[in-house]
C-alpha positions as YAML, in Angstrom:
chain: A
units: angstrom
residues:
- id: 1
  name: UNK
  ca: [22.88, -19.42, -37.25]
- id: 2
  name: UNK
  ca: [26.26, -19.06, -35.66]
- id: 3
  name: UNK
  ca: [29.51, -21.03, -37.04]
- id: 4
  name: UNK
  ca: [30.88, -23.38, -34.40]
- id: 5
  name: UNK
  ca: [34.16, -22.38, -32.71]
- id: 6
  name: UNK
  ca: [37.50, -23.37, -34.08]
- id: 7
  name: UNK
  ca: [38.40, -26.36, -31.96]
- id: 8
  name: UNK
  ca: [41.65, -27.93, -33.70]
- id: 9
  name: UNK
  ca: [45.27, -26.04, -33.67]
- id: 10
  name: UNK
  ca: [47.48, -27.15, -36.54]
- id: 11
  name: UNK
  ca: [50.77, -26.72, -36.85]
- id: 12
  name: UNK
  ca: [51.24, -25.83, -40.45]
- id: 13
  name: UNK
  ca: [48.80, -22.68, -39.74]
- id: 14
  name: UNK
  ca: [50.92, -21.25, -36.56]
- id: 15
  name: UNK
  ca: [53.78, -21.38, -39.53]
- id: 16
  name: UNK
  ca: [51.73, -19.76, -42.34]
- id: 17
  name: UNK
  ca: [51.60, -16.56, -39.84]
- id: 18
  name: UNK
  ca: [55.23, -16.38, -40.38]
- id: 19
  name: UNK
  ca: [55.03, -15.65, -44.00]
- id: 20
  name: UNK
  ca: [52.17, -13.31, -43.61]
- id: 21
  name: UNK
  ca: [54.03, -11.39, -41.09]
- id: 22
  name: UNK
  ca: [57.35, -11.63, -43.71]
- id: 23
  name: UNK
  ca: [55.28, -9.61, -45.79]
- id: 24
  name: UNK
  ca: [55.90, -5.86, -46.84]
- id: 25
  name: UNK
  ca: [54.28, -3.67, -44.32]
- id: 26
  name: UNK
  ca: [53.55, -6.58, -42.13]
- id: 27
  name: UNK
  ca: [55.98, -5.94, -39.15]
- id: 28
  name: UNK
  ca: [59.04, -8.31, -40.15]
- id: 29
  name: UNK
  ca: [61.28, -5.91, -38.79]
- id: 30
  name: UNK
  ca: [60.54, -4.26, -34.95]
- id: 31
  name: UNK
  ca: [60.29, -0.41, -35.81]
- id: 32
  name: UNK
  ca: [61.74, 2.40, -33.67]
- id: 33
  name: UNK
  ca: [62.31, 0.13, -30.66]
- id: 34
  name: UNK
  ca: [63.00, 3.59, -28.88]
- id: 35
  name: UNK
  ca: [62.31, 7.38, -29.52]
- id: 36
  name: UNK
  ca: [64.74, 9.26, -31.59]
- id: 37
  name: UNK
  ca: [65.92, 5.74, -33.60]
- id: 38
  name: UNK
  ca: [65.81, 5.44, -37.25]
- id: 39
  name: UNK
  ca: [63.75, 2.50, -38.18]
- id: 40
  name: UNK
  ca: [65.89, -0.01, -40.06]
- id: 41
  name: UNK
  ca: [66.73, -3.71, -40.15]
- id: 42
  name: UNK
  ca: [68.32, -5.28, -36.97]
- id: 43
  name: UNK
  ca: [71.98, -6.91, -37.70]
- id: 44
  name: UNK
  ca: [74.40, -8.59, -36.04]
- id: 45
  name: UNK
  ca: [74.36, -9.24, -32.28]
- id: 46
  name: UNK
  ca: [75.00, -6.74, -29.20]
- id: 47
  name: UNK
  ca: [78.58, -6.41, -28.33]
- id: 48
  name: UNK
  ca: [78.54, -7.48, -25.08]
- id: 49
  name: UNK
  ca: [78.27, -10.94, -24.23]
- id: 50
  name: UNK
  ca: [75.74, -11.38, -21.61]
- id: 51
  name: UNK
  ca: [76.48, -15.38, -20.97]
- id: 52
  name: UNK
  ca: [77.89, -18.41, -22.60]
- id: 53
  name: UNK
  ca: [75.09, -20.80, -22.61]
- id: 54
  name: UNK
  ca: [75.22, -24.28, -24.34]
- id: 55
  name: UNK
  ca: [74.03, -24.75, -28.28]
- id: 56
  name: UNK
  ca: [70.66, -25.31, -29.24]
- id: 57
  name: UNK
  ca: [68.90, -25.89, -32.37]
- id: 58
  name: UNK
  ca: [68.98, -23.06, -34.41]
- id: 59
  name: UNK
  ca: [71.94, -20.99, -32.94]
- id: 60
  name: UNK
  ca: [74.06, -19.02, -34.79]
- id: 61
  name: UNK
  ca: [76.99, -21.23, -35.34]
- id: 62
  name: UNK
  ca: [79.50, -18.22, -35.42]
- id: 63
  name: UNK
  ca: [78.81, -17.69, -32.03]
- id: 64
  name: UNK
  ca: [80.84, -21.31, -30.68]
- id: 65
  name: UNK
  ca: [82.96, -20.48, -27.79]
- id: 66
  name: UNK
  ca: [85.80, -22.68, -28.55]
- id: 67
  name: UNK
  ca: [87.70, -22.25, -24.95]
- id: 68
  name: UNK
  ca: [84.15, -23.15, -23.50]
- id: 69
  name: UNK
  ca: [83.60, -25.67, -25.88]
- id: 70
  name: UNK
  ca: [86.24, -27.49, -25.19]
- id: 71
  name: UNK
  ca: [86.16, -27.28, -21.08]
- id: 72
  name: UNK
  ca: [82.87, -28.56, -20.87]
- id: 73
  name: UNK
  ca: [83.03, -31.32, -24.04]
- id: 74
  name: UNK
  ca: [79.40, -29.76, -25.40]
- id: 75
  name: UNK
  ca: [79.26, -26.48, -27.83]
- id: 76
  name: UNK
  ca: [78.75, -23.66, -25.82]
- id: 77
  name: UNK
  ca: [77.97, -20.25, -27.52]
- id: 78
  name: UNK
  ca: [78.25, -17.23, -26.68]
- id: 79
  name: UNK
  ca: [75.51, -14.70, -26.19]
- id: 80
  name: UNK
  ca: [75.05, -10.81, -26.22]
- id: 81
  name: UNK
  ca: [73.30, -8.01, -24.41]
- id: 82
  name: UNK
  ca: [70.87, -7.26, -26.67]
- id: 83
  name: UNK
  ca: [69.57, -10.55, -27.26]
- id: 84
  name: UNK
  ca: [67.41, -9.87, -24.43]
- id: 85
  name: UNK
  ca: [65.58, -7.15, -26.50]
- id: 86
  name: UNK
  ca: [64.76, -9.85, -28.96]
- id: 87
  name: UNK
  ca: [64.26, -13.35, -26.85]
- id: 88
  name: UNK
  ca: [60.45, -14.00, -26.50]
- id: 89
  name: UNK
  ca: [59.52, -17.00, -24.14]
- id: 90
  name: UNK
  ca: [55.51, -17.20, -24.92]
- id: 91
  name: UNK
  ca: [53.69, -19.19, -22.57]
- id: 92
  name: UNK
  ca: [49.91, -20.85, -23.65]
- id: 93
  name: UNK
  ca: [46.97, -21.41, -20.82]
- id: 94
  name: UNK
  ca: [45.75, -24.99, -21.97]
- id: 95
  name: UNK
  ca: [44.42, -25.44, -18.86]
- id: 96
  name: UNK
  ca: [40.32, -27.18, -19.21]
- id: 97
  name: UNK
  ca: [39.05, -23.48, -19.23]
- id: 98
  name: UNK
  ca: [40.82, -22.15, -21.75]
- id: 99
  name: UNK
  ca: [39.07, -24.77, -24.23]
- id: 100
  name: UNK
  ca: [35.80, -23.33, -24.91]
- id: 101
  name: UNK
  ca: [34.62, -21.19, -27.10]
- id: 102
  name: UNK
  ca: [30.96, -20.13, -28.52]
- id: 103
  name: UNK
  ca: [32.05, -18.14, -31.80]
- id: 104
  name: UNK
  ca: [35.43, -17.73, -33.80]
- id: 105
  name: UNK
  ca: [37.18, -20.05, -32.11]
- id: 106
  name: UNK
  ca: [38.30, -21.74, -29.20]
- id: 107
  name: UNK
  ca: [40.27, -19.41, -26.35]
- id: 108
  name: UNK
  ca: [43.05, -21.68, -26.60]
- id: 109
  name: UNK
  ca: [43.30, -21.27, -30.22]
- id: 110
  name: UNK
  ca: [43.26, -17.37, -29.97]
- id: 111
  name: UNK
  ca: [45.42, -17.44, -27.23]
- id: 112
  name: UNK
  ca: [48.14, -19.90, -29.71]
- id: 113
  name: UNK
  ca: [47.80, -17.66, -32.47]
- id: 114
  name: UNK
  ca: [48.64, -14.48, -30.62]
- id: 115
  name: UNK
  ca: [51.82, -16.12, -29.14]
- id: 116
  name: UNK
  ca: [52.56, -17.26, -32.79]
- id: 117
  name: UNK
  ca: [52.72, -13.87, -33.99]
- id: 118
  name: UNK
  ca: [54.53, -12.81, -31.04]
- id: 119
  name: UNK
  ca: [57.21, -15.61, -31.51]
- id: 120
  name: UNK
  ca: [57.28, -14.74, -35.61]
- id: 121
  name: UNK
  ca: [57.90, -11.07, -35.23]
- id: 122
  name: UNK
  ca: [61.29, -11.74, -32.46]
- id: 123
  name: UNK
  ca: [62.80, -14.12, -34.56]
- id: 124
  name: UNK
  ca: [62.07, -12.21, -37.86]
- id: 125
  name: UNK
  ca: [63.73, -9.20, -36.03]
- id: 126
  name: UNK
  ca: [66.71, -11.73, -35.63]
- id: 127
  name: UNK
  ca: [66.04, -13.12, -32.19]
- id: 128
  name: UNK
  ca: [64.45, -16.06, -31.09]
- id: 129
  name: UNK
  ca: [61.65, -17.89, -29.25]
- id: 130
  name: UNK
  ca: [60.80, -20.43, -26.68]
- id: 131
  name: UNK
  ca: [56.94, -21.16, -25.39]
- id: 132
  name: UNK
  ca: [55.86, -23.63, -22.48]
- id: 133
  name: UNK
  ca: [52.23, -24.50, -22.86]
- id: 134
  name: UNK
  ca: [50.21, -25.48, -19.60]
- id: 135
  name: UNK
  ca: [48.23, -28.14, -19.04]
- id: 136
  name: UNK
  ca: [45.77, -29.72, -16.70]
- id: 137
  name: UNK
  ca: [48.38, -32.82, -16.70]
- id: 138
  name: UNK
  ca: [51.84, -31.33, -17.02]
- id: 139
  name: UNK
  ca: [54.18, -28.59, -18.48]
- id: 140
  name: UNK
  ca: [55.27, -29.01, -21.95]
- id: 141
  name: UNK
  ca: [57.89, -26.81, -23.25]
- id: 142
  name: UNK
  ca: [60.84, -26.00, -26.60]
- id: 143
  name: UNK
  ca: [63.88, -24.04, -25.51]
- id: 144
  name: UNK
  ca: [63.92, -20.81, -26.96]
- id: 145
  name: UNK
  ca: [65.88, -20.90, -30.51]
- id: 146
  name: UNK
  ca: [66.34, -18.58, -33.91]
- id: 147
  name: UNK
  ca: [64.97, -18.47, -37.06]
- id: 148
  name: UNK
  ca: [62.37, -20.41, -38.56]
- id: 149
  name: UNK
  ca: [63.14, -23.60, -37.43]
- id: 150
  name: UNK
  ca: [62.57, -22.08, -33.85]
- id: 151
  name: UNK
  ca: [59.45, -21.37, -35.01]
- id: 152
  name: UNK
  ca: [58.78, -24.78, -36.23]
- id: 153
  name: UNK
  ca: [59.65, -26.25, -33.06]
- id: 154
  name: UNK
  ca: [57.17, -23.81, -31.03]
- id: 155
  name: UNK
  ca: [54.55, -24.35, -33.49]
- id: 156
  name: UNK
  ca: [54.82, -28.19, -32.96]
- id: 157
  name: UNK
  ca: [54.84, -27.79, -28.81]
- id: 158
  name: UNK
  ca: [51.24, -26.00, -29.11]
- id: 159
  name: UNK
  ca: [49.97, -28.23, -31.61]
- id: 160
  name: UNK
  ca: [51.00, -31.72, -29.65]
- id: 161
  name: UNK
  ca: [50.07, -29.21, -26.32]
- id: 162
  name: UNK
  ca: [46.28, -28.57, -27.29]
- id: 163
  name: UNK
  ca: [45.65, -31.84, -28.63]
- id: 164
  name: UNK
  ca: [46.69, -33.73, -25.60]
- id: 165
  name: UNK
  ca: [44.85, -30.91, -23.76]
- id: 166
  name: UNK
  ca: [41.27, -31.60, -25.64]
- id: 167
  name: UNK
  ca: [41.56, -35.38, -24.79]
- id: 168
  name: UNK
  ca: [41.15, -34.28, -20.77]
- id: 169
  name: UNK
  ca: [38.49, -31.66, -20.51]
- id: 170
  name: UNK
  ca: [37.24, -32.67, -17.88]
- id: 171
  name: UNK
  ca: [41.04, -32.87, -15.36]
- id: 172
  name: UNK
  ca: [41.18, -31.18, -12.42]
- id: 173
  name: UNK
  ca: [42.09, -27.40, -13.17]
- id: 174
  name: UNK
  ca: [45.81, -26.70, -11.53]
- id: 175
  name: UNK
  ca: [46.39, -22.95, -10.26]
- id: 176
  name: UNK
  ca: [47.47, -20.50, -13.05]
- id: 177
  name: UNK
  ca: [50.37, -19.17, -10.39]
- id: 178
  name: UNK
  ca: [51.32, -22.47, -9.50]
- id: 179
  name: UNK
  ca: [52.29, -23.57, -13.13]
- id: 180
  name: UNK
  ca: [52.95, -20.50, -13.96]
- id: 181
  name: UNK
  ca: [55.86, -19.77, -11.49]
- id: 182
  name: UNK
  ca: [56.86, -22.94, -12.92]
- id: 183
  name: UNK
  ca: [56.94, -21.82, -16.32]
- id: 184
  name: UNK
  ca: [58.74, -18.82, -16.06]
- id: 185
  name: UNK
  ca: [61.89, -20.53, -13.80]
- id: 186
  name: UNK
  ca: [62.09, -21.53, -17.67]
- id: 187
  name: UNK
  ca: [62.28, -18.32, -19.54]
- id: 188
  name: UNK
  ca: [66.29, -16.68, -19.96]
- id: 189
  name: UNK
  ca: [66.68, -13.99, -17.73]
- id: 190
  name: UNK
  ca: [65.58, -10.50, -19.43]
- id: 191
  name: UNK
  ca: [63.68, -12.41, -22.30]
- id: 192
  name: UNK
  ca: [60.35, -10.60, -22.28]
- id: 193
  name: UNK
  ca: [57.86, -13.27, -21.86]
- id: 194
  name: UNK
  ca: [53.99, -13.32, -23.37]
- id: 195
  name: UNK
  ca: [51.35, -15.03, -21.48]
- id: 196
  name: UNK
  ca: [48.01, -15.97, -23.39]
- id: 197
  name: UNK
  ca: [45.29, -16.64, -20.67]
- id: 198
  name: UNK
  ca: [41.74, -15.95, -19.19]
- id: 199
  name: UNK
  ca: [43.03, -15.56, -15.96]
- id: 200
  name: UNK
  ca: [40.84, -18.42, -14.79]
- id: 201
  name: UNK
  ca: [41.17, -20.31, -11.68]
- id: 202
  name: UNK
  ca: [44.35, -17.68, -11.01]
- id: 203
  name: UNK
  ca: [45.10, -19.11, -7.27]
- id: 204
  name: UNK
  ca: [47.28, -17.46, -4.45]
- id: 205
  name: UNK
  ca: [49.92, -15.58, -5.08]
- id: 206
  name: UNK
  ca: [49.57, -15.04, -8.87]
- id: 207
  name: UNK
  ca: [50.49, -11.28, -7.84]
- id: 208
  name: UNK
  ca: [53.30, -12.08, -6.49]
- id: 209
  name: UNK
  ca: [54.45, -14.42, -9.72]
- id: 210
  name: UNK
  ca: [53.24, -12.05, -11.84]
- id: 211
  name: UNK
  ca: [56.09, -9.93, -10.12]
- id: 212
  name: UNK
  ca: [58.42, -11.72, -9.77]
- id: 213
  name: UNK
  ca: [58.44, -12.36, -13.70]
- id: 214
  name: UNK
  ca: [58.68, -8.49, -14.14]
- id: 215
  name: UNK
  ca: [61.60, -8.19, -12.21]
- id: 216
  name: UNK
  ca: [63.08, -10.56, -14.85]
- id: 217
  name: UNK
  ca: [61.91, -8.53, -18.03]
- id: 218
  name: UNK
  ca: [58.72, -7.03, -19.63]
- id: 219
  name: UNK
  ca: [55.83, -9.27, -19.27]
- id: 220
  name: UNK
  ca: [52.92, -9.02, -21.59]
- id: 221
  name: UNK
  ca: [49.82, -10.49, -20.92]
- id: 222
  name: UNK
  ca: [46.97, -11.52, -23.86]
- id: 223
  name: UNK
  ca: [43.87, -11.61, -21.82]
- id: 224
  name: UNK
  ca: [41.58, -14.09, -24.57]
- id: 225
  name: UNK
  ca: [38.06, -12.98, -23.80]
- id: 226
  name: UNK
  ca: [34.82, -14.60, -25.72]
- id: 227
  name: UNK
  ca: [31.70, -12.56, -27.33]
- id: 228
  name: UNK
  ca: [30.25, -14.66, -23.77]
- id: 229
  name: UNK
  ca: [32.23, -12.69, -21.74]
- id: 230
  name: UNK
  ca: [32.52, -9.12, -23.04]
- id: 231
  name: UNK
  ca: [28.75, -9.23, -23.82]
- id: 232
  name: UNK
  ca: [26.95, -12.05, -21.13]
- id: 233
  name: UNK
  ca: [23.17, -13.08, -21.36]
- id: 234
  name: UNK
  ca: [20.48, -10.82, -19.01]
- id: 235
  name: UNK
  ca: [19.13, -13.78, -17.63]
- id: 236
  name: UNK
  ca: [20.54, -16.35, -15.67]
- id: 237
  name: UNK
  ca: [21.84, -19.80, -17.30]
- id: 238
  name: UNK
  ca: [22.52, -23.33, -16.51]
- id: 239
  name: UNK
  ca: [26.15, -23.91, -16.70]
- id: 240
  name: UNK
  ca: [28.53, -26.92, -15.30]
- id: 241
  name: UNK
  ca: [31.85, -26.79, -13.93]
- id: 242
  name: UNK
  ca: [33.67, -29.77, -15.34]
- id: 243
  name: UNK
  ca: [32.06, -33.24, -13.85]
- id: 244
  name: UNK
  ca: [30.29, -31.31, -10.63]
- id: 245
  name: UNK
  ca: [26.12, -30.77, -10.83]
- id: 246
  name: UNK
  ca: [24.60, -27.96, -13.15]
- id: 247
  name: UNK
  ca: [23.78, -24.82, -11.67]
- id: 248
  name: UNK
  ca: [22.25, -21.52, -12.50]
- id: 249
  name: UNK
  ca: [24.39, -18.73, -12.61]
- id: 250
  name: UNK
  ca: [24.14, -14.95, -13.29]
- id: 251
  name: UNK
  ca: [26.70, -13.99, -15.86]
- id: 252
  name: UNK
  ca: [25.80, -10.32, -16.41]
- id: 253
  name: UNK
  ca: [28.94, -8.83, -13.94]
- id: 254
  name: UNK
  ca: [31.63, -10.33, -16.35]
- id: 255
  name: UNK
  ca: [32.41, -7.23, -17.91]
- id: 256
  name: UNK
  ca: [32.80, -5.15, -14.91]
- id: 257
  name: UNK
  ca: [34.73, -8.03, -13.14]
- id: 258
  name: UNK
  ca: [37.00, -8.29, -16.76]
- id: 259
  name: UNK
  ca: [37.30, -4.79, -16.72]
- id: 260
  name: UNK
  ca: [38.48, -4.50, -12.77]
- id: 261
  name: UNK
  ca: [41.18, -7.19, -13.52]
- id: 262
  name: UNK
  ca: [42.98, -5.67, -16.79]
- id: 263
  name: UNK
  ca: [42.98, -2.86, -14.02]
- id: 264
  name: UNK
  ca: [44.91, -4.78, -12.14]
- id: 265
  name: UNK
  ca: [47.39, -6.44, -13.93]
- id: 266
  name: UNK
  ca: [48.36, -3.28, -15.40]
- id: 267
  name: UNK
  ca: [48.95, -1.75, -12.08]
- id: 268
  name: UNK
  ca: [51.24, -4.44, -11.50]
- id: 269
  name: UNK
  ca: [53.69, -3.34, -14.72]
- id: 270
  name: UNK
  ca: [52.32, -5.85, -17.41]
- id: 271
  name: UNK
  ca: [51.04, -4.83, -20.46]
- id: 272
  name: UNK
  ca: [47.89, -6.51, -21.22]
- id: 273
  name: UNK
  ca: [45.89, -6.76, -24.56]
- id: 274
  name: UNK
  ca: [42.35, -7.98, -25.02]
- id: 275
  name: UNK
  ca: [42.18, -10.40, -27.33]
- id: 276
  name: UNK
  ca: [38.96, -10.73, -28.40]
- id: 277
  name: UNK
  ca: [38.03, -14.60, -29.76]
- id: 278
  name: UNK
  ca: [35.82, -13.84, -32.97]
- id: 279
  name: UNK
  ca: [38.21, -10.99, -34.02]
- id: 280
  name: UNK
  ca: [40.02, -11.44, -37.09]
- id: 281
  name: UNK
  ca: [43.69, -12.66, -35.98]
- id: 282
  name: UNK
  ca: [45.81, -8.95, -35.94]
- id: 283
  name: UNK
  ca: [49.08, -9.17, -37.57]
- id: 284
  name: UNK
  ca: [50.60, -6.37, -35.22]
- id: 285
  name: UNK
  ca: [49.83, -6.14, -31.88]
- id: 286
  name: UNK
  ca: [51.44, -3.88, -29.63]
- id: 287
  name: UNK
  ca: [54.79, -4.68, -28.97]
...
């Protein structure tokens, strides 16, 4: 007999990943971030300050711009160049068909806990993180910030996120470029950004979103795929699209169709990992 699916995202476990990533071996620091660099610890902050911005949560406190500070009456800090080698803005697909699953766990889940490790590993390499999770009813989104209390305040977005998400299964299903375009008008500009998704319902002109976030900075892309869709049935099921009637549908092209769009989406610049539902959560992914 098979185990249900995970259903339920805590909180508390998004944070444990932290600790198991702070591990020896376990890709606390980013290695070799280019070829011909000696891997070592990152320190400090570029040199040249890419924008004054104001203070959140979590920012380095030596970085107050005291002349900005005291034009605009809020803290202001300042910002370097290669903080946008180390700002993640991770971005969750909540939508209604994201939360299914029929082993391991949910889609949603899988999708949270790859964006948790993505989040962990830039702010254990000294940068920070940011997510926007979307919903069938609305965005809901933490400003990117440092350190573990960053972390926290991701980890609390996707838990308060899902949970409002499993209480309307049954919403009408928004366009994944619609809220996504809205999304990323929220991530700094050259902060690489990680999208966890099935690419369901995409809508018109997710090409040209998907785009437009590249020219911004890297884009990766965790395409969450269930043992249903990498290895469908033979013969046709009944199946039910939210409240409409049941049908019978044919399930066996999946894998070709899957196949055809992590084609695509690479031939548009992103990188894009499989992430497979009832796999054991990796540690480090492909960065």
């Amino acid at each position: 007999m098979l185990a249900p699916a995970i259903t339920d995202l805590r909180a508390e476990d998004l944070l444990a990943i932290g600790a198991r990533l702070g591990r020896p071996g376990r890709g606390a620091v980013q290695i070799t971030r280019r070829a011909g660099v000696t891997a070592t610890r990152l320190r400090g902050q570029g040199h040249e300050i890419r924008e004054i911005r104001p203070y959140t949560e979590g920012d380095d406190l030596r970085h107050l711009d005291a002349a900005a500070t005291a034009r605009s009456g809020s803290l202001q800090v300042r910002s370097f160049q290669e903080d946008r080698d180390r700002s993640v803005m991770l971005i969750a697909d909540f939508r209604p068909p994201m939360l299914w699953g029929t082993r391991g766990r949910f889609r949603s889940i899988a999708a949270a806990e790859a964006l948790a490790v993505a989040g962990w590993q830039a702010v254990l390499a000294g940068g920070s993180a940011g997510v926007v999770a979307l919903t069938a009813g609305a965005l809901v989104a933490e400003r990117a910030a440092a350190r573990a209390r960053g972390m926290a305040r991701v980890a609390g977005c996707l838990a308060r996120a899902h949970a409002a998400a499993l209480e309307a299964p049954e919403a009408a299903v928004p366009d994944l470029a619609q809220m996504l375009a809205g999304a990323a008008r929220l991530a700094p500009r050259g902060a690489a950004v990680v999208l966890a998704t099935g690419f369901d319902d995409p809508g018109a002109g997710i090409e040209q979103v998907l785009a437009g976030i590249l020219r911004r900075g890297p884009l990766r892309i965790a395409l969450t795929e269930d043992r249903f869709e990498r290895d469908p049935p033979s013969t046709p099921l009944p199946y039910r699209l939210g409240t409409g009637p049941a049908r019978i549908g044919d399930f066996t092209a999946l894998p070709v169709r899957r196949a055809a769009l992590v084609a695509r989406l690479a031939m548009l610049g992103a990188q894009v990992e499989r992430l497979a539902t009832d796999a054991p959560l990796a540690l480090d992914p492909a960065s």
